[in-house]
GROMACS .gro file of C-alpha atoms in nm:
model
  308
    1UNK     CA    1   1.017   1.135  -0.728
    2UNK     CA    2   1.325   1.211  -0.520
    3UNK     CA    3   1.655   1.171  -0.694
    4UNK     CA    4   1.900   0.894  -0.612
    5UNK     CA    5   2.148   1.147  -0.473
    6UNK     CA    6   1.900   1.245  -0.202
    7UNK     CA    7   1.820   0.880  -0.137
    8UNK     CA    8   2.177   0.767  -0.083
    9UNK     CA    9   2.269   1.080   0.111
   10UNK     CA   10   2.003   0.991   0.364
   11UNK     CA   11   2.047   0.614   0.369
   12UNK     CA   12   2.392   0.462   0.349
   13UNK     CA   13   2.421   0.218   0.067
   14UNK     CA   14   2.426  -0.135   0.207
   15UNK     CA   15   2.735  -0.334   0.121
   16UNK     CA   16   2.652  -0.655   0.307
   17UNK     CA   17   2.548  -0.966   0.122
   18UNK     CA   18   2.173  -1.005   0.095
   19UNK     CA   19   1.995  -1.206   0.363
   20UNK     CA   20   1.779  -1.481   0.211
   21UNK     CA   21   1.533  -1.737   0.339
   22UNK     CA   22   1.415  -2.029   0.130
   23UNK     CA   23   1.053  -2.021   0.247
   24UNK     CA   24   0.806  -1.840   0.468
   25UNK     CA   25   0.841  -2.116   0.727
   26UNK     CA   26   1.218  -2.072   0.732
   27UNK     CA   27   1.181  -1.698   0.779
   28UNK     CA   28   0.932  -1.734   1.065
   29UNK     CA   29   1.157  -1.990   1.231
   30UNK     CA   30   1.493  -1.818   1.185
   31UNK     CA   31   1.431  -1.456   1.085
   32UNK     CA   32   1.350  -1.292   1.418
   33UNK     CA   33   1.646  -1.054   1.385
   34UNK     CA   34   1.484  -0.894   1.081
   35UNK     CA   35   1.176  -0.811   1.287
   36UNK     CA   36   1.362  -0.672   1.587
   37UNK     CA   37   1.339  -0.309   1.475
   38UNK     CA   38   1.047  -0.136   1.309
   39UNK     CA   39   0.879   0.002   1.118
   40UNK     CA   40   0.896  -0.296   0.883
   41UNK     CA   41   0.775  -0.295   0.522
   42UNK     CA   42   0.650  -0.619   0.367
   43UNK     CA   43   0.659  -0.613  -0.014
   44UNK     CA   44   0.453  -0.886  -0.181
   45UNK     CA   45   0.579  -0.938  -0.536
   46UNK     CA   46   0.309  -1.061  -0.773
   47UNK     CA   47   0.543  -1.001  -1.068
   48UNK     CA   48   0.868  -0.815  -1.127
   49UNK     CA   49   0.711  -0.490  -1.254
   50UNK     CA   50   0.864  -0.188  -1.076
   51UNK     CA   51   1.006  -0.415  -0.808
   52UNK     CA   52   1.327  -0.218  -0.762
   53UNK     CA   53   1.135   0.111  -0.760
   54UNK     CA   54   0.898  -0.016  -0.492
   55UNK     CA   55   1.190  -0.119  -0.271
   56UNK     CA   56   1.372   0.209  -0.325
   57UNK     CA   57   1.059   0.406  -0.236
   58UNK     CA   58   1.008   0.208   0.086
   59UNK     CA   59   1.369   0.268   0.187
   60UNK     CA   60   1.339   0.638   0.114
   61UNK     CA   61   1.024   0.655   0.329
   62UNK     CA   62   1.235   0.544   0.625
   63UNK     CA   63   1.143   0.181   0.690
   64UNK     CA   64   1.406   0.021   0.912
   65UNK     CA   65   1.362  -0.319   0.748
   66UNK     CA   66   1.219  -0.422   0.412
   67UNK     CA   67   1.116  -0.785   0.366
   68UNK     CA   68   1.057  -0.896   0.010
   69UNK     CA   69   0.835  -1.198  -0.059
   70UNK     CA   70   0.912  -1.304  -0.415
   71UNK     CA   71   0.999  -1.603  -0.632
   72UNK     CA   72   1.371  -1.656  -0.696
   73UNK     CA   73   1.324  -1.586  -1.068
   74UNK     CA   74   1.261  -1.215  -0.999
   75UNK     CA   75   1.601  -1.047  -1.040
   76UNK     CA   76   1.712  -0.730  -0.862
   77UNK     CA   77   2.013  -0.503  -0.914
   78UNK     CA   78   2.282  -0.576  -0.655
   79UNK     CA   79   2.246  -0.240  -0.481
   80UNK     CA   80   1.869  -0.285  -0.444
   81UNK     CA   81   1.898  -0.652  -0.342
   82UNK     CA   82   2.122  -0.547  -0.054
   83UNK     CA   83   1.841  -0.332   0.089
   84UNK     CA   84   1.600  -0.619   0.155
   85UNK     CA   85   1.561  -0.940   0.347
   86UNK     CA   86   1.442  -1.178   0.077
   87UNK     CA   87   1.199  -1.463   0.135
   88UNK     CA   88   1.136  -1.709  -0.148
   89UNK     CA   89   0.759  -1.706  -0.183
   90UNK     CA   90   0.492  -1.726  -0.452
   91UNK     CA   91   0.170  -1.524  -0.452
   92UNK     CA   92   0.004  -1.735  -0.720
   93UNK     CA   93  -0.233  -1.913  -0.481
   94UNK     CA   94  -0.537  -1.728  -0.349
   95UNK     CA   95  -0.475  -1.588  -0.003
   96UNK     CA   96  -0.096  -1.621  -0.021
   97UNK     CA   97  -0.045  -1.254   0.059
   98UNK     CA   98  -0.275  -1.273   0.360
   99UNK     CA   99  -0.092  -1.578   0.492
  100UNK     CA  100   0.242  -1.401   0.470
  101UNK     CA  101   0.121  -1.085   0.646
  102UNK     CA  102  -0.054  -1.281   0.923
  103UNK     CA  103   0.249  -1.505   0.975
  104UNK     CA  104   0.478  -1.204   1.012
  105UNK     CA  105   0.230  -1.041   1.249
  106UNK     CA  106   0.246  -1.346   1.475
  107UNK     CA  107   0.627  -1.364   1.458
  108UNK     CA  108   0.702  -0.995   1.518
  109UNK     CA  109   0.742  -0.850   1.868
  110UNK     CA  110   0.406  -0.717   1.984
  111UNK     CA  111   0.362  -0.352   1.896
  112UNK     CA  112   0.590  -0.351   1.590
  113UNK     CA  113   0.462  -0.125   1.314
  114UNK     CA  114   0.415  -0.322   0.991
  115UNK     CA  115   0.328  -0.201   0.643
  116UNK     CA  116   0.236  -0.431   0.357
  117UNK     CA  117   0.204  -0.352  -0.011
  118UNK     CA  118   0.243  -0.517  -0.349
  119UNK     CA  119   0.504  -0.437  -0.611
  120UNK     CA  120   0.438  -0.120  -0.814
  121UNK     CA  121   0.278   0.037  -0.505
  122UNK     CA  122   0.415   0.336  -0.317
  123UNK     CA  123   0.321   0.466   0.029
  124UNK     CA  124   0.269   0.840   0.057
  125UNK     CA  125   0.181   1.011   0.385
  126UNK     CA  126   0.148   1.378   0.481
  127UNK     CA  127   0.480   1.564   0.454
  128UNK     CA  128   0.670   1.247   0.358
  129UNK     CA  129   0.924   1.454   0.164
  130UNK     CA  130   1.067   1.593   0.489
  131UNK     CA  131   0.955   1.342   0.756
  132UNK     CA  132   1.006   0.970   0.793
  133UNK     CA  133   0.743   0.704   0.831
  134UNK     CA  134   0.883   0.635   1.177
  135UNK     CA  135   0.818   0.994   1.284
  136UNK     CA  136   0.464   0.977   1.151
  137UNK     CA  137   0.388   0.649   1.325
  138UNK     CA  138   0.534   0.772   1.654
  139UNK     CA  139   0.286   1.061   1.644
  140UNK     CA  140   0.003   0.828   1.543
  141UNK     CA  141   0.082   0.599   1.838
  142UNK     CA  142   0.076   0.897   2.074
  143UNK     CA  143  -0.284   0.946   1.967
  144UNK     CA  144  -0.350   0.589   2.087
  145UNK     CA  145  -0.393   0.454   1.737
  146UNK     CA  146  -0.269   0.106   1.647
  147UNK     CA  147  -0.350   0.113   1.275
  148UNK     CA  148  -0.384   0.364   0.992
  149UNK     CA  149  -0.636   0.382   0.712
  150UNK     CA  150  -0.482   0.417   0.366
  151UNK     CA  151  -0.654   0.477   0.035
  152UNK     CA  152  -0.530   0.287  -0.269
  153UNK     CA  153  -0.509   0.554  -0.538
  154UNK     CA  154  -0.484   0.412  -0.888
  155UNK     CA  155  -0.205   0.546  -1.106
  156UNK     CA  156  -0.172   0.452  -1.470
  157UNK     CA  157   0.011   0.522  -1.795
  158UNK     CA  158  -0.175   0.771  -2.017
  159UNK     CA  159  -0.066   0.606  -2.343
  160UNK     CA  160  -0.141   0.233  -2.353
  161UNK     CA  161   0.007   0.194  -2.699
  162UNK     CA  162   0.344   0.306  -2.567
  163UNK     CA  163   0.300   0.132  -2.230
  164UNK     CA  164   0.078  -0.174  -2.290
  165UNK     CA  165   0.124  -0.294  -1.930
  166UNK     CA  166  -0.024   0.042  -1.812
  167UNK     CA  167   0.288   0.122  -1.608
  168UNK     CA  168   0.488   0.440  -1.659
  169UNK     CA  169   0.660   0.603  -1.363
  170UNK     CA  170   0.767   0.904  -1.570
  171UNK     CA  171   0.418   0.973  -1.709
  172UNK     CA  172   0.192   0.837  -1.435
  173UNK     CA  173  -0.158   0.987  -1.410
  174UNK     CA  174  -0.430   0.965  -1.145
  175UNK     CA  175  -0.795   1.063  -1.111
  176UNK     CA  176  -0.849   1.400  -0.947
  177UNK     CA  177  -1.221   1.332  -0.884
  178UNK     CA  178  -1.472   1.050  -0.864
  179UNK     CA  179  -1.407   0.928  -0.509
  180UNK     CA  180  -1.687   0.866  -0.262
  181UNK     CA  181  -1.773   0.677   0.057
  182UNK     CA  182  -2.068   0.468   0.175
  183UNK     CA  183  -2.165   0.359   0.523
  184UNK     CA  184  -2.024   0.017   0.614
  185UNK     CA  185  -2.307  -0.208   0.741
  186UNK     CA  186  -2.256  -0.421   1.050
  187UNK     CA  187  -2.402  -0.768   0.989
  188UNK     CA  188  -2.392  -0.836   1.363
  189UNK     CA  189  -2.610  -0.533   1.436
  190UNK     CA  190  -2.899  -0.576   1.190
  191UNK     CA  191  -2.703  -0.405   0.915
  192UNK     CA  192  -2.672  -0.072   1.096
  193UNK     CA  193  -2.362   0.130   0.998
  194UNK     CA  194  -2.041   0.050   1.183
  195UNK     CA  195  -1.913   0.334   1.395
  196UNK     CA  196  -1.631   0.535   1.229
  197UNK     CA  197  -1.606   0.294   0.937
  198UNK     CA  198  -1.681   0.363   0.573
  199UNK     CA  199  -1.634   0.184   0.243
  200UNK     CA  200  -1.445   0.402  -0.004
  201UNK     CA  201  -1.465   0.382  -0.383
  202UNK     CA  202  -1.316   0.554  -0.685
  203UNK     CA  203  -1.040   0.534  -0.941
  204UNK     CA  204  -1.020   0.262  -1.203
  205UNK     CA  205  -1.219   0.013  -0.993
  206UNK     CA  206  -1.511   0.255  -1.004
  207UNK     CA  207  -1.478   0.366  -1.367
  208UNK     CA  208  -1.438   0.010  -1.496
  209UNK     CA  209  -1.645  -0.165  -1.231
  210UNK     CA  210  -1.797  -0.405  -1.483
  211UNK     CA  211  -1.454  -0.572  -1.500
  212UNK     CA  212  -1.397  -0.580  -1.123
  213UNK     CA  213  -1.567  -0.827  -0.885
  214UNK     CA  214  -1.794  -0.643  -0.644
  215UNK     CA  215  -1.599  -0.742  -0.333
  216UNK     CA  216  -1.278  -0.603  -0.491
  217UNK     CA  217  -1.410  -0.254  -0.573
  218UNK     CA  218  -1.324  -0.083  -0.244
  219UNK     CA  219  -1.009   0.129  -0.233
  220UNK     CA  220  -0.964   0.148   0.145
  221UNK     CA  221  -0.692  -0.066   0.299
  222UNK     CA  222  -0.556  -0.087   0.653
  223UNK     CA  223  -0.196  -0.120   0.538
  224UNK     CA  224  -0.018   0.016   0.847
  225UNK     CA  225  -0.074  -0.158   1.178
  226UNK     CA  226   0.092  -0.265   1.503
  227UNK     CA  227   0.154  -0.637   1.537
  228UNK     CA  228  -0.037  -0.832   1.797
  229UNK     CA  229  -0.064  -1.207   1.858
  230UNK     CA  230  -0.379  -1.351   1.705
  231UNK     CA  231  -0.465  -1.043   1.498
  232UNK     CA  232  -0.583  -1.142   1.151
  233UNK     CA  233  -0.584  -0.954   0.823
  234UNK     CA  234  -0.893  -1.048   0.621
  235UNK     CA  235  -0.928  -1.078   0.245
  236UNK     CA  236  -1.096  -0.736   0.218
  237UNK     CA  237  -0.787  -0.570   0.373
  238UNK     CA  238  -0.953  -0.510   0.710
  239UNK     CA  239  -0.864  -0.666   1.045
  240UNK     CA  240  -1.037  -0.898   1.288
  241UNK     CA  241  -1.031  -0.618   1.550
  242UNK     CA  242  -1.293  -0.371   1.426
  243UNK     CA  243  -1.137  -0.073   1.604
  244UNK     CA  244  -0.836  -0.106   1.375
  245UNK     CA  245  -1.068  -0.056   1.076
  246UNK     CA  246  -1.185   0.290   1.183
  247UNK     CA  247  -1.077   0.606   1.001
  248UNK     CA  248  -1.052   0.818   1.318
  249UNK     CA  249  -1.067   0.802   1.694
  250UNK     CA  250  -1.388   0.918   1.870
  251UNK     CA  251  -1.262   1.266   1.956
  252UNK     CA  252  -1.094   1.402   1.640
  253UNK     CA  253  -0.970   1.316   1.293
  254UNK     CA  254  -0.649   1.116   1.261
  255UNK     CA  255  -0.381   1.084   1.000
  256UNK     CA  256  -0.454   0.886   0.687
  257UNK     CA  257  -0.221   0.798   0.400
  258UNK     CA  258  -0.226   0.684   0.038
  259UNK     CA  259  -0.088   0.383  -0.142
  260UNK     CA  260  -0.040   0.497  -0.501
  261UNK     CA  261  -0.071   0.183  -0.707
  262UNK     CA  262  -0.032   0.058  -1.063
  263UNK     CA  263  -0.182  -0.277  -0.952
  264UNK     CA  264  -0.538  -0.227  -1.081
  265UNK     CA  265  -0.422  -0.079  -1.411
  266UNK     CA  266  -0.189  -0.374  -1.463
  267UNK     CA  267  -0.464  -0.622  -1.386
  268UNK     CA  268  -0.717  -0.460  -1.618
  269UNK     CA  269  -0.471  -0.470  -1.908
  270UNK     CA  270  -0.359  -0.827  -1.839
  271UNK     CA  271  -0.702  -0.978  -1.788
  272UNK     CA  272  -0.833  -1.115  -2.120
  273UNK     CA  273  -1.186  -1.008  -2.025
  274UNK     CA  274  -1.093  -0.639  -2.006
  275UNK     CA  275  -0.772  -0.602  -2.208
  276UNK     CA  276  -0.937  -0.516  -2.539
  277UNK     CA  277  -1.228  -0.320  -2.393
  278UNK     CA  278  -1.005  -0.044  -2.254
  279UNK     CA  279  -0.816   0.158  -2.516
  280UNK     CA  280  -0.712   0.421  -2.259
  281UNK     CA  281  -0.748   0.498  -1.890
  282UNK     CA  282  -0.749   0.874  -1.952
  283UNK     CA  283  -1.067   1.079  -1.904
  284UNK     CA  284  -1.152   1.442  -1.835
  285UNK     CA  285  -1.050   1.406  -1.467
  286UNK     CA  286  -0.708   1.254  -1.536
  287UNK     CA  287  -0.410   1.462  -1.421
  288UNK     CA  288  -0.036   1.391  -1.410
  289UNK     CA  289   0.079   1.243  -1.080
  290UNK     CA  290   0.340   1.470  -0.919
  291UNK     CA  291   0.488   1.202  -0.689
  292UNK     CA  292   0.444   1.447  -0.401
  293UNK     CA  293   0.229   1.436  -0.089
  294UNK     CA  294   0.108   1.794  -0.142
  295UNK     CA  295  -0.091   1.693  -0.450
  296UNK     CA  296  -0.263   1.412  -0.258
  297UNK     CA  297  -0.342   1.647   0.031
  298UNK     CA  298  -0.475   1.916  -0.202
  299UNK     CA  299  -0.703   1.661  -0.372
  300UNK     CA  300  -0.837   1.555  -0.031
  301UNK     CA  301  -0.710   1.200  -0.075
  302UNK     CA  302  -0.543   1.187   0.267
  303UNK     CA  303  -0.577   1.362   0.600
  304UNK     CA  304  -0.298   1.519   0.814
  305UNK     CA  305  -0.518   1.516   1.125
  306UNK     CA  306  -0.346   1.704   1.409
  307UNK     CA  307   0.002   1.652   1.260
  308UNK     CA  308   0.143   1.974   1.118
   0.00000   0.00000   0.00000
């Protein structure tokens, strides 16, 4: 990962007192200023694991605004807290994350680029070490794209005795192989494949699929999109507008990105049904994660398209 010196050299350390809202409704009603400039990152905190690291990574990527949806009991260091607009919010109820993302979509000025992720997740895109997310999205928009396909790449601690929650930034590993795609059937067209849409699989959800509900095994997620009134994110991380769910435009390949995520590893080790069945996540295709976009490009896990 990039050092803090690089981070603070590029982004002035915020000194202002943190902006807070007591609820999602309060934010939607009074928080329009926070949505005035994009791209905007929405961080959905399911717990406090790697919360500061997730925020720092989003800031380093170049997001103009970071909105944190989290319970008040999740503490942050003062310097990290000053980087976010904080909304008191719980993700305990099913669908809470979807409701937050859809509410922000409706409240944001049309055409604002939004990114959503959970804590302990990190967006990587081609050449992100030298280019900002805003630069990437400006190019993507020039190609008449209003959303970007991302692949959720599982990262995990190699030693679960030392890291029983499966989270280790310093020693994170990922799978270098085992990813595949299947045609996505269109139920409105007699089950024929949808044009330029695929269901992608791999990582821990594939290797330990017996512990993962079938509808949760996909690793594709449309996690970057332009806001539009009435647009709806669905519970399988696709949108109500099917064109936004495509991996490329009709004439050439487009950019794709990765969300490197400890989320599945955490869940598998916290779930009583799988906790004791998994002594390690390591296998012969495990490799250390370099925290660099070049590794993800070399493994074929994301696509630079026409952006060089």
